[in-house]
């Protein structure tokens, strides 16, 4: 069975003067996915969200959301999407209740359902105690949670989250992550998550597109991306400091080892070597060579490639 | 047209105005000073003003510009009574227009430029409202309260001047037909002028204060009316008011037509 596609884009392009904010983007996002758009500042994430919701016009290419053309049928698309914007964009003079009620009316939520839904969301997001206060006095984390509640007030099928944890502390971030996970687990929602936070994408997303200068430069599950783009293995070794010299020589001489660094704090008995091994198959051989050279090994730890490795590899900041 | 969404938008923008003291207080204080305290004092002291040296010459000029039958009417009245009528019925008429202009432009500055300044437009554009609904909602948010404040000011003005001038006039002399035309035909498009000027200004600025200051040039036509009248160049007859109102309506229509063409979320977001 072919999966049901919620979003497809074909060569989607948008320019601002000389800048090509989104450049020939071709994507297919399935129902029920948490799809990550990963890219650093200016990569084109927000512009993509705007194009897909029909609030910005398309210069070339096309997009379909729920089978609709967002440029011509933006209203129909937006009725079924919820967008958490980069800044919470709440009405700070209004209370949490008022913020939710007014947005519910924008989305034409039946009048009788607004109050129970708002109450439920405020309770879920732990805002109910201060729901009658003007939002201006809320902490950043509370504002972000309220903005997320507002995004969900009309029960959208497709949710766009544009940097949902930007500027939040680790505790607030964890809470937002839990909320996003809860959304994605019920199978009723498709989530498009824009982020420059690699750990976040890795933790939450089923698939990720890495965006750079408006183009998708890589696409796949976090693990796939890591494997396909990352042939080598990063290895960390902990050695007894006093006998490390000959062992390190052996490492450096090994044909498969590269970029060996050594870090031994003065008053500690062990130090840490870190290196790249171009072939996983070479690992047993490397360990044998270490021991043979008199190295006393406390820890021998090949690292799973992370999205971060992939990301920096794509940006050519580390050459493995 | 989704009227529920339009209502929600109007309610939201008005709540923001009502909770912003810096916006609300001038909107209350100015009408009170202009339409209650000032006219009350003037109507009370009009006889004293009439007795002031040189006053005769000044008002001679205003009288000269009036049609003969009006001059004949005044000839039959005491100087004090003429003075009250000149001030309350004529001098204050252009001033009165400042109220719809000011209230509409203040609310519109908050609703258009203020929205950008507060960065709430970003969320608003993702709602399933059409561009037209957003524009209509914001227009009504400024226009209807402006008319309401105008009407209240008009009633207060009537009560105050009739009461304060009672010793001189001995009858209810306000409003006359000219004021009815002013309130019904000229004040609504004057409010429209205030708000449409603010739409144009807000397209170029991101700050409420800046929009408010630049936008205050819309009182210029009112100041011109005032000067024209005081200097005796023109007399605000019903005919003149009908034409002034018509001109205001036409200017409103032109700016509105233009606003509807520039008011697209695509353009607004591209300029954020
Ligand atoms: N309204 C606009 N006018 C001019 N240039 C724009 C506009 N919007 C976006 N751009 C440009 O388009 C490019 C992509 O911007 P976009 O906001 O989509 O990036 P982003 O990935 O969301 O970045 P960030 O992580 O900073 O939010 C940038 O170079 C940006 O400067
Ligand atoms: Mg962005």
Coordinates of C-alpha atoms and ligand atoms in Angstrom, one line a residue:
Chain A
X1 CA 0.0 0.0 0.0
X2 CA 1.4 3.4 -0.9
X3 CA 1.4 5.8 2.1
X4 CA -1.0 8.7 2.0
X5 CA 0.8 11.8 1.1
X6 CA -0.2 15.0 2.9
X7 CA 2.3 17.3 1.4
X8 CA 4.1 17.1 -1.9
X9 CA 6.2 19.8 -3.5
X10 CA 7.7 19.9 -6.9
X11 CA 10.6 22.2 -7.5
X12 CA 9.1 24.7 -5.2
X13 CA 10.9 28.1 -5.5
X14 CA 10.6 31.5 -3.9
X15 CA 12.9 34.5 -4.3
X16 CA 13.3 37.7 -2.4
X17 CA 15.1 40.0 -4.7
X18 CA 18.5 38.4 -5.3
X19 CA 18.0 35.8 -2.5
X20 CA 16.6 32.5 -3.4
X21 CA 14.9 31.6 -0.1
X22 CA 13.5 28.3 -1.3
X23 CA 15.3 26.8 -4.3
X24 CA 13.7 23.9 -6.2
X25 CA 12.5 22.1 -3.2
X26 CA 11.0 18.6 -3.9
X27 CA 9.5 16.8 -0.9
X28 CA 6.8 14.2 -0.1
X29 CA 5.5 14.0 3.5
X30 CA 3.3 11.2 4.6
X31 CA 0.4 11.2 6.9
X32 CA 1.3 10.5 10.5
X33 CA 5.0 11.5 10.1
X34 CA 7.0 13.8 12.2
X35 CA 9.0 15.3 9.4
X36 CA 12.0 17.5 10.3
X37 CA 13.3 20.4 8.3
X38 CA 16.8 20.9 9.6
X39 CA 18.8 23.9 8.6
X40 CA 20.7 26.8 10.1
X41 CA 19.6 30.4 10.0
X42 CA 18.4 31.6 6.7
X43 CA 18.2 28.1 5.2
X44 CA 14.6 28.7 4.1
X45 CA 12.6 26.8 6.8
X46 CA 10.2 29.5 7.6
X47 CA 9.7 30.5 4.0
X48 CA 8.8 26.8 3.2
X49 CA 6.2 26.8 6.0
X50 CA 4.7 30.1 4.6
X51 CA 4.6 28.7 1.1
X52 CA 2.9 25.5 2.2
X53 CA 0.2 27.5 4.0
X54 CA -0.4 29.8 1.1
X55 CA 0.6 33.0 2.9
X56 CA 3.4 33.6 0.5
X57 CA 3.2 33.3 -3.2
X58 CA 5.2 30.8 -5.1
X59 CA 7.7 32.0 -7.8
X60 CA 8.2 28.6 -9.6
X61 CA 7.3 25.0 -9.0
X62 CA 4.3 23.9 -7.1
X63 CA 3.0 22.5 -3.9
X64 CA 0.0 20.3 -2.8
X65 CA -1.2 20.2 0.7
X66 CA -4.1 17.8 1.3
X67 CA -4.2 17.7 -2.5
X68 CA -5.0 21.5 -2.5
X69 CA -2.9 24.2 -4.1
X70 CA -2.0 26.5 -1.2
X71 CA -1.5 29.5 -3.4
X72 CA -5.1 29.4 -4.8
X73 CA -6.8 27.5 -2.0
X74 CA -4.9 28.9 1.0
X75 CA -8.0 29.4 3.1
X76 CA -9.0 25.8 2.7
X77 CA -5.5 24.6 3.5
X78 CA -5.2 26.9 6.6
X79 CA -8.5 25.6 8.0
X80 CA -6.8 22.3 8.4
X81 CA -3.3 23.3 9.5
X82 CA -2.0 24.7 12.7
X83 CA 1.2 26.8 12.7
X84 CA 3.4 27.5 15.7
X85 CA 5.3 30.5 14.5
X86 CA 8.9 31.2 15.4
X87 CA 7.9 33.9 17.9
X88 CA 4.8 33.0 20.0
X89 CA 3.0 36.1 18.5
X90 CA 0.4 36.0 21.3
X91 CA -1.7 39.0 22.2
X92 CA 0.1 40.0 25.3
X93 CA -2.7 42.3 26.7
X94 CA -5.2 39.4 26.5
X95 CA -5.4 36.5 28.9
X96 CA -4.7 32.9 27.9
X97 CA -8.4 32.3 27.7
X98 CA -9.0 35.2 25.4
X99 CA -6.1 34.3 23.2
X100 CA -7.5 30.8 22.7
X101 CA -11.2 31.9 22.3
X102 CA -10.4 34.5 19.6
X103 CA -8.3 32.1 17.6
X104 CA -11.0 29.4 18.0
X105 CA -13.4 31.9 16.3
X106 CA -10.9 32.6 13.5
X107 CA -11.0 28.8 12.8
X108 CA -14.8 28.7 13.2
X109 CA -14.7 26.2 16.1
X110 CA -18.4 25.6 17.1
X111 CA -19.2 28.1 19.9
X112 CA -20.3 25.3 22.3
X113 CA -16.9 23.5 21.9
X114 CA -14.6 26.5 22.5
X115 CA -14.7 26.7 26.3
X116 CA -14.3 22.9 27.0
X117 CA -11.5 22.6 24.4
X118 CA -9.7 25.7 25.8
X119 CA -10.0 24.4 29.3
X120 CA -8.7 21.0 28.4
X121 CA -5.7 22.5 26.5
X122 CA -4.8 24.8 29.3
X123 CA -5.0 21.9 31.7
X124 CA -2.9 19.7 29.5
X125 CA -0.3 22.4 29.1
X126 CA -0.3 23.3 32.8
X127 CA -1.5 26.9 32.2
X128 CA -4.9 26.6 33.9
X129 CA -3.8 28.3 37.1
X130 CA -2.8 31.5 35.4
X131 CA -5.3 31.4 32.5
X132 CA -7.1 34.5 33.5
X133 CA -3.9 36.7 33.6
X134 CA -2.7 38.8 30.7
X135 CA -0.1 36.8 28.7
X136 CA 2.4 39.6 28.9
X137 CA 3.4 38.5 32.3
X138 CA 4.1 34.9 31.4
X139 CA 7.6 33.3 31.2
X140 CA 9.0 32.4 27.8
X141 CA 8.2 28.7 28.4
X142 CA 4.6 29.4 29.3
X143 CA 4.2 31.6 26.3
X144 CA 5.5 28.9 24.1
X145 CA 3.2 26.4 25.6
X146 CA 0.2 28.7 25.2
X147 CA 1.2 29.3 21.6
X148 CA 1.3 25.6 21.1
X149 CA -2.2 25.3 22.7
X150 CA -3.5 28.0 20.3
X151 CA -2.0 26.0 17.4
X152 CA -4.1 23.0 18.5
X153 CA -7.4 24.8 19.4
X154 CA -9.1 23.9 16.1
X155 CA -7.7 20.3 16.1
X156 CA -5.6 20.6 12.9
X157 CA -4.6 17.5 11.1
X158 CA -1.3 19.0 9.9
X159 CA 0.9 20.9 12.4
X160 CA 3.8 23.1 11.5
X161 CA 6.2 23.8 14.4
X162 CA 8.8 26.5 13.5
X163 CA 11.6 26.2 16.1
X164 CA 9.3 25.2 18.9
X165 CA 12.1 25.2 21.5
X166 CA 14.1 28.3 20.4
X167 CA 15.2 30.2 23.4
X168 CA 13.8 27.8 26.0
X169 CA 15.8 26.4 28.9
X170 CA 16.4 22.6 29.1
X171 CA 13.4 22.0 31.4
X172 CA 11.0 24.0 29.3
X173 CA 12.4 22.3 26.2
X174 CA 11.8 18.8 27.6
X175 CA 8.2 19.7 28.3
X176 CA 7.6 21.0 24.8
X177 CA 9.3 17.8 23.5
X178 CA 7.0 15.7 25.5
X179 CA 4.0 17.5 24.1
X180 CA 5.2 17.1 20.6
X181 CA 5.8 13.4 21.2
X182 CA 2.3 13.0 22.6
X183 CA 0.9 14.6 19.4
X184 CA 2.8 12.4 17.1
X185 CA 2.0 9.2 18.9
X186 CA -1.7 9.3 18.5
X187 CA -1.4 8.8 14.8
X188 CA -4.0 11.5 14.0
X189 CA -1.5 14.2 13.3
X190 CA 1.2 14.9 10.8
X191 CA 3.9 17.2 12.1
X192 CA 6.4 19.3 10.2
X193 CA 9.1 20.4 12.6
X194 CA 11.6 23.1 11.6
X195 CA 14.7 23.3 13.7
X196 CA 18.4 24.0 13.7
X197 CA 18.7 21.8 16.8
X198 CA 20.2 18.5 15.7
X199 CA 19.5 16.6 18.9
X200 CA 15.8 17.7 18.7
X201 CA 15.5 16.5 15.1
X202 CA 17.1 13.2 16.0
X203 CA 14.9 12.7 19.0
X204 CA 11.6 13.6 17.5
X205 CA 11.6 13.1 13.8
X206 CA 10.8 10.1 11.7
X207 CA 12.4 11.6 8.7
X208 CA 14.6 14.7 8.2
X209 CA 15.3 16.9 5.2
X210 CA 18.5 18.9 5.7
X211 CA 18.1 22.3 4.1
X212 CA 20.8 24.6 3.0
X213 CA 20.4 27.9 1.1
X214 CA 16.9 26.9 0.1
X215 CA 17.7 23.4 -1.1
X216 CA 17.2 20.0 0.4
X217 CA 20.7 18.6 0.5
X218 CA 19.9 15.3 2.2
X219 CA 16.7 13.4 3.1
X220 CA 16.0 10.3 5.2
X221 CA 15.5 8.9 8.6
X222 CA 18.1 10.3 11.1
X223 CA 19.8 6.8 11.1
X224 CA 19.8 6.5 7.4
X225 CA 21.3 9.9 6.9
X226 CA 24.0 9.2 9.4
X227 CA 24.8 5.9 7.7
X228 CA 24.7 7.0 4.2
X229 CA 26.7 10.1 4.7
X230 CA 29.0 8.9 7.3
X231 CA 31.2 6.0 6.2
X232 CA 33.7 6.2 9.0
X233 CA 33.3 5.7 12.8
X234 CA 34.3 8.1 15.5
X235 CA 36.2 6.2 18.2
X236 CA 37.0 7.3 21.7
X237 CA 39.5 5.4 23.8
X238 CA 40.5 5.9 27.4
X239 CA 44.1 4.9 28.1
X240 CA 46.4 4.8 31.1
X241 CA 48.3 8.1 30.8
X242 CA 51.7 6.8 32.0
X243 CA 51.9 4.2 29.2
X244 CA 50.1 6.0 26.5
X245 CA 53.0 7.2 24.4
X246 CA 53.8 4.0 22.5
X247 CA 50.1 3.1 22.2
X248 CA 49.4 6.5 20.6
X249 CA 52.3 6.0 18.2
X250 CA 50.8 2.7 17.2
X251 CA 47.4 4.4 16.6
X252 CA 48.9 7.1 14.5
X253 CA 50.8 4.6 12.4
X254 CA 47.6 2.5 11.7
X255 CA 46.4 2.8 8.1
X256 CA 42.7 3.2 9.0
X257 CA 43.1 5.8 11.8
X258 CA 42.9 9.5 11.2
X259 CA 42.9 12.8 13.1
X260 CA 44.1 11.3 16.3
X261 CA 43.9 13.7 19.2
X262 CA 45.0 13.1 22.8
X263 CA 43.8 14.8 25.9
X264 CA 45.3 13.9 29.3
X265 CA 44.6 16.2 32.2
X266 CA 47.8 16.7 34.3
X267 CA 46.7 15.1 37.6
X268 CA 44.5 12.3 36.3
X269 CA 45.7 8.7 35.8
X270 CA 44.0 8.3 32.3
X271 CA 43.7 10.3 29.2
X272 CA 41.3 10.3 26.2
X273 CA 42.2 9.6 22.6
X274 CA 39.7 10.5 19.9
X275 CA 40.1 9.6 16.2
X276 CA 38.3 8.7 13.0
X277 CA 38.4 5.1 11.8
X278 CA 37.5 5.0 8.1
X279 CA 36.3 1.3 8.2
X280 CA 34.3 -0.3 11.0
X281 CA 36.0 -3.5 10.1
X282 CA 39.3 -2.2 11.2
X283 CA 38.2 -1.8 14.9
X284 CA 39.3 -5.3 16.2
X285 CA 42.6 -4.9 14.5
X286 CA 43.1 -1.5 16.0
X287 CA 42.4 -2.7 19.5
X288 CA 44.9 -5.5 19.1
X289 CA 47.5 -3.1 17.9
X290 CA 46.9 -0.9 20.9
X291 CA 47.3 -3.7 23.4
X292 CA 50.3 -5.1 21.5
X293 CA 52.0 -1.7 21.8
X294 CA 51.6 -1.9 25.6
X295 CA 48.6 0.4 25.9
X296 CA 46.4 -0.2 29.0
X297 CA 42.8 0.3 27.7
X298 CA 40.1 1.4 30.1
X299 CA 37.5 2.2 27.5
X300 CA 37.2 1.5 23.8
X301 CA 34.0 3.2 22.4
X302 CA 33.1 3.5 18.8
X303 CA 30.4 6.3 18.5
X304 CA 27.1 6.0 16.7
X305 CA 27.2 8.7 14.1
X306 CA 24.9 11.5 15.1
X307 CA 22.9 13.9 13.0
X308 CA 25.4 16.4 14.1
X309 CA 28.2 14.5 12.3
X310 CA 26.0 14.4 9.2
X311 CA 25.2 18.1 9.5
X312 CA 28.8 19.2 9.8
X313 CA 29.9 16.8 7.1
X314 CA 27.3 18.4 4.8
X315 CA 28.6 21.7 5.7
X316 CA 32.2 20.5 5.1
X317 CA 33.4 21.7 8.5
X318 CA 34.9 18.3 9.3
X319 CA 36.5 16.0 6.7
X320 CA 36.2 12.4 7.9
Chain B
X1 CA -17.4 36.8 4.1
X2 CA -16.9 35.1 7.5
X3 CA -18.5 37.6 9.9
X4 CA -17.6 35.5 13.0
X5 CA -13.9 35.9 12.2
X6 CA -14.3 39.6 11.4
X7 CA -16.1 40.0 14.8
X8 CA -13.4 38.1 16.6
X9 CA -10.7 40.3 15.0
X10 CA -12.6 43.5 15.9
X11 CA -13.1 42.3 19.5
X12 CA -9.4 41.4 19.8
X13 CA -8.2 44.7 18.4
X14 CA -10.6 46.7 20.6
X15 CA -9.6 44.8 23.8
X16 CA -6.0 45.7 23.1
X17 CA -7.0 49.4 22.8
X18 CA -9.1 49.2 25.9
X19 CA -6.2 47.8 27.9
X20 CA -3.6 50.2 26.6
X21 CA -3.8 53.3 28.8
X22 CA -1.5 55.2 26.6
X23 CA -3.9 54.9 23.7
X24 CA -7.2 55.0 25.6
X25 CA -6.6 58.1 27.8
X26 CA -6.0 60.6 25.0
X27 CA -9.0 59.2 23.2
X28 CA -11.2 60.1 26.2
X29 CA -9.4 63.2 27.4
X30 CA -9.4 65.0 24.0
X31 CA -13.2 64.8 23.4
X32 CA -13.9 65.8 26.9
X33 CA -11.7 68.9 26.7
X34 CA -12.8 69.8 23.2
X35 CA -16.5 69.1 23.4
X36 CA -17.4 69.6 27.1
X37 CA -14.9 71.8 29.0
X38 CA -14.0 74.2 26.3
X39 CA -17.4 74.9 24.8
X40 CA -19.0 74.9 28.3
X41 CA -16.6 77.7 29.3
X42 CA -17.0 79.6 26.1
X43 CA -20.8 79.4 26.1
X44 CA -20.7 80.6 29.7
X45 CA -18.4 83.5 29.1
X46 CA -19.5 84.4 25.6
X47 CA -21.1 87.7 26.8
X48 CA -17.8 88.6 28.4
X49 CA -16.0 87.8 25.1
X50 CA -18.5 90.0 23.2
X51 CA -17.6 92.9 25.5
X52 CA -13.9 92.5 25.0
X53 CA -12.3 95.3 23.0
X54 CA -11.7 94.5 19.3
X55 CA -14.1 91.5 19.4
X56 CA -16.6 93.4 17.2
X57 CA -14.1 93.7 14.4
X58 CA -13.1 90.1 14.5
X59 CA -16.7 88.8 14.3
X60 CA -17.6 91.4 11.7
X61 CA -15.4 89.3 9.3
X62 CA -17.2 86.0 10.1
X63 CA -20.5 87.8 9.7
X64 CA -19.5 89.3 6.3
X65 CA -19.1 85.8 4.9
X66 CA -22.6 84.8 5.8
X67 CA -25.6 84.9 3.6
X68 CA -27.9 88.0 3.9
X69 CA -30.8 86.2 5.6
X70 CA -28.4 84.9 8.3
X71 CA -27.1 88.5 8.8
X72 CA -30.7 89.7 9.0
X73 CA -31.4 87.1 11.7
X74 CA -28.4 88.2 13.7
X75 CA -29.4 91.8 13.4
X76 CA -32.5 90.9 15.4
X77 CA -30.6 89.3 18.2
X78 CA -28.5 90.7 21.0
X79 CA -24.8 90.9 20.6
X80 CA -24.3 88.3 23.3
X81 CA -26.6 85.9 21.6
X82 CA -24.9 86.4 18.3
X83 CA -21.6 85.7 20.0
X84 CA -22.9 82.4 21.5
X85 CA -24.2 81.3 18.1
X86 CA -21.1 82.2 16.3
X87 CA -18.9 80.3 18.7
X88 CA -21.0 77.3 19.5
X89 CA -22.7 76.7 16.1
X90 CA -20.0 77.8 13.7
X91 CA -16.5 78.0 15.3
X92 CA -16.8 74.6 16.9
X93 CA -18.2 72.8 13.8
X94 CA -14.8 72.1 12.2
X95 CA -13.3 71.4 15.6
X96 CA -15.9 68.7 16.1
X97 CA -14.6 66.8 13.1
X98 CA -11.3 66.3 14.9
X99 CA -13.0 63.7 17.1
X100 CA -13.9 61.1 14.5
X101 CA -10.6 61.8 12.8
X102 CA -8.6 61.3 15.9
X103 CA -10.4 58.3 17.3
X104 CA -10.4 56.5 14.0
X105 CA -6.8 57.2 13.3
X106 CA -5.6 56.2 16.8
X107 CA -7.4 52.9 16.8
X108 CA -6.3 52.2 13.2
X109 CA -2.6 53.1 14.1
X110 CA -2.9 50.5 16.9
X111 CA -4.6 48.0 14.7
X112 CA -2.3 48.2 11.6
X113 CA 1.1 49.5 12.7
X114 CA 0.7 48.3 16.3
X115 CA -0.1 44.8 15.0
X116 CA 3.3 44.8 13.2
X117 CA 5.0 46.3 16.2
X118 CA 3.7 43.6 18.5
X119 CA 4.6 40.9 15.9
X120 CA 1.2 39.3 16.2
X121 CA 0.6 39.6 12.5
X122 CA 2.8 36.5 12.0
X123 CA 0.2 34.3 13.7
X124 CA -2.8 36.1 12.3
X125 CA -1.8 35.5 8.7
X126 CA -1.9 31.7 9.2
X127 CA -5.6 31.8 10.2
X128 CA -8.1 30.8 7.5
X129 CA -9.3 34.4 7.1
X130 CA -9.2 36.0 3.7
X131 CA -7.2 39.2 3.1
X132 CA -10.6 41.0 2.6
X133 CA -11.9 39.8 5.9
X134 CA -8.8 41.0 7.7
X135 CA -9.1 44.4 6.1
X136 CA -12.8 44.7 6.7
X137 CA -12.3 43.6 10.3
X138 CA -9.7 46.2 10.9
X139 CA -11.6 48.9 9.2
X140 CA -14.7 48.3 11.3
X141 CA -12.6 48.1 14.4
X142 CA -11.6 51.7 13.9
X143 CA -14.7 53.1 12.2
X144 CA -17.5 52.0 14.4
X145 CA -16.0 53.1 17.7
X146 CA -15.0 56.4 16.1
X147 CA -18.6 57.0 15.2
X148 CA -19.8 55.9 18.6
X149 CA -17.4 58.3 20.3
X150 CA -18.5 61.0 17.9
X151 CA -22.1 60.5 18.7
X152 CA -21.6 60.6 22.4
X153 CA -19.5 63.7 22.1
X154 CA -22.2 65.3 20.0
X155 CA -24.8 64.6 22.7
X156 CA -22.6 65.8 25.5
X157 CA -21.8 68.9 23.5
X158 CA -25.4 69.6 23.0
X159 CA -26.3 69.2 26.7
X160 CA -23.3 71.3 27.8
X161 CA -23.7 74.3 25.4
X162 CA -27.5 74.5 25.9
X163 CA -27.1 74.5 29.6
X164 CA -24.2 76.8 29.8
X165 CA -25.7 79.4 27.3
X166 CA -29.2 79.2 28.9
X167 CA -28.8 82.6 30.7
X168 CA -28.0 84.2 27.4
X169 CA -30.2 82.3 24.9
X170 CA -33.1 81.4 27.0
X171 CA -33.9 78.5 24.7
X172 CA -32.6 75.2 23.3
X173 CA -30.7 76.5 20.3
X174 CA -28.5 73.4 19.5
X175 CA -28.4 71.4 17.3
X176 CA -29.4 73.1 14.2
X177 CA -29.8 71.5 10.8
X178 CA -26.2 72.3 9.9
X179 CA -25.0 70.2 12.8
X180 CA -27.2 67.3 11.9
X181 CA -25.6 67.3 8.5
X182 CA -22.2 67.5 10.1
X183 CA -22.8 64.5 12.3
X184 CA -24.6 62.3 9.9
X185 CA -23.0 63.2 6.6
X186 CA -19.5 64.6 7.3
X187 CA -18.3 62.9 10.5
X188 CA -18.5 59.3 9.2
X189 CA -16.2 60.0 6.2
X190 CA -14.0 62.1 8.4
X191 CA -13.5 59.0 10.5
X192 CA -12.8 57.1 7.3
X193 CA -10.2 59.7 6.4
X194 CA -8.4 59.2 9.7
X195 CA -8.3 55.5 9.3
X196 CA -7.5 55.3 5.7
X197 CA -4.6 57.7 6.2
X198 CA -3.4 55.4 8.9
X199 CA -3.5 52.4 6.6
X200 CA -1.3 54.2 4.1
X201 CA 1.1 55.3 6.8
X202 CA 1.2 51.9 8.5
X203 CA 2.2 50.2 5.3
X204 CA 5.5 52.1 5.6
X205 CA 6.2 52.0 9.3
X206 CA 6.4 49.3 12.0
X207 CA 5.8 51.5 15.0
X208 CA 2.5 52.7 16.5
X209 CA 4.0 56.0 17.8
X210 CA 5.5 56.8 14.4
X211 CA 2.3 56.0 12.5
X212 CA 0.4 58.0 15.0
X213 CA 2.6 61.1 14.6
X214 CA 2.8 61.0 10.8
X215 CA -0.9 60.2 10.6
X216 CA -1.9 63.2 12.6
X217 CA -1.4 65.3 9.4
X218 CA -5.0 64.2 8.6
X219 CA -6.3 66.9 10.8
X220 CA -5.0 69.4 8.2
X221 CA -8.2 69.6 6.2
X222 CA -10.1 70.3 9.4
X223 CA -7.6 73.1 10.4
X224 CA -8.1 74.5 6.9
X225 CA -11.9 74.5 7.4
X226 CA -11.4 76.2 10.7
X227 CA -9.1 78.9 9.3
X228 CA -11.3 79.4 6.3
X229 CA -14.2 80.1 8.5
X230 CA -12.6 82.3 11.1
X231 CA -10.9 84.4 8.4
X232 CA -14.2 85.0 6.7
X233 CA -13.1 83.3 3.5
X234 CA -16.0 80.8 3.7
X235 CA -19.2 80.2 5.6
X236 CA -20.0 76.6 6.6
X237 CA -23.4 76.5 5.2
X238 CA -25.3 73.2 4.7
X239 CA -24.4 73.3 1.0
X240 CA -20.7 73.6 1.8
X241 CA -20.9 70.8 4.3
X242 CA -22.6 68.5 1.8
X243 CA -19.8 69.2 -0.6
X244 CA -17.1 68.7 2.1
X245 CA -18.7 65.4 3.1
X246 CA -18.9 64.3 -0.5
X247 CA -15.2 65.1 -1.0
X248 CA -14.3 63.2 2.2
X249 CA -16.4 60.2 1.0
X250 CA -14.7 60.2 -2.4
X251 CA -11.2 60.4 -0.9
X252 CA -12.1 57.5 1.4
X253 CA -13.3 55.5 -1.5
X254 CA -10.1 56.1 -3.4
X255 CA -7.9 55.2 -0.5
X256 CA -10.0 52.1 0.3
X257 CA -9.8 50.9 -3.2
X258 CA -6.1 51.3 -3.1
X259 CA -5.8 49.7 0.4
X260 CA -7.7 46.6 -0.8
X261 CA -5.1 46.3 -3.6
X262 CA -2.1 46.5 -1.3
X263 CA -3.5 44.7 1.7
X264 CA -2.4 41.1 0.9
X265 CA -0.8 38.8 3.4
X266 CA 1.8 37.9 0.9
X267 CA 3.0 41.5 0.7
X268 CA 2.7 42.1 4.4
X269 CA 4.7 39.1 5.4
X270 CA 7.3 39.8 2.9
X271 CA 7.8 43.2 4.5
X272 CA 7.9 41.9 8.1
Ligands
LIG1 N1 10.4 38.8 3.6 C1 11.7 38.7 3.2 N2 12.4 39.6 2.6 C2 13.6 39.4 2.2 N3 14.3 38.3 2.4 C3 13.7 37.3 3.0 C4 12.4 37.4 3.5 N4 12.0 36.3 4.1 C5 13.1 35.5 4.1 N5 14.1 36.1 3.4 C6 15.4 35.5 3.1 O1 15.2 34.2 2.7 C7 16.2 33.3 3.3 C8 15.5 32.2 4.0 O2 14.8 32.8 5.1 P1 14.0 31.9 6.2 O3 13.4 32.8 7.1 O4 13.0 31.0 5.4 O5 15.1 31.0 6.8 P2 15.0 30.1 8.1 O6 15.5 28.8 7.7 O7 13.6 30.1 8.7 O8 16.0 30.8 9.1 P3 15.9 31.0 10.7 O9 16.6 29.8 11.3 O10 16.8 32.2 10.9 O11 14.5 31.2 11.1 C9 17.1 34.2 4.1 O12 18.2 34.5 3.4 C10 16.3 35.4 4.4 O13 17.1 36.5 4.5
LIG2 MG1 12.9 30.7 10.4

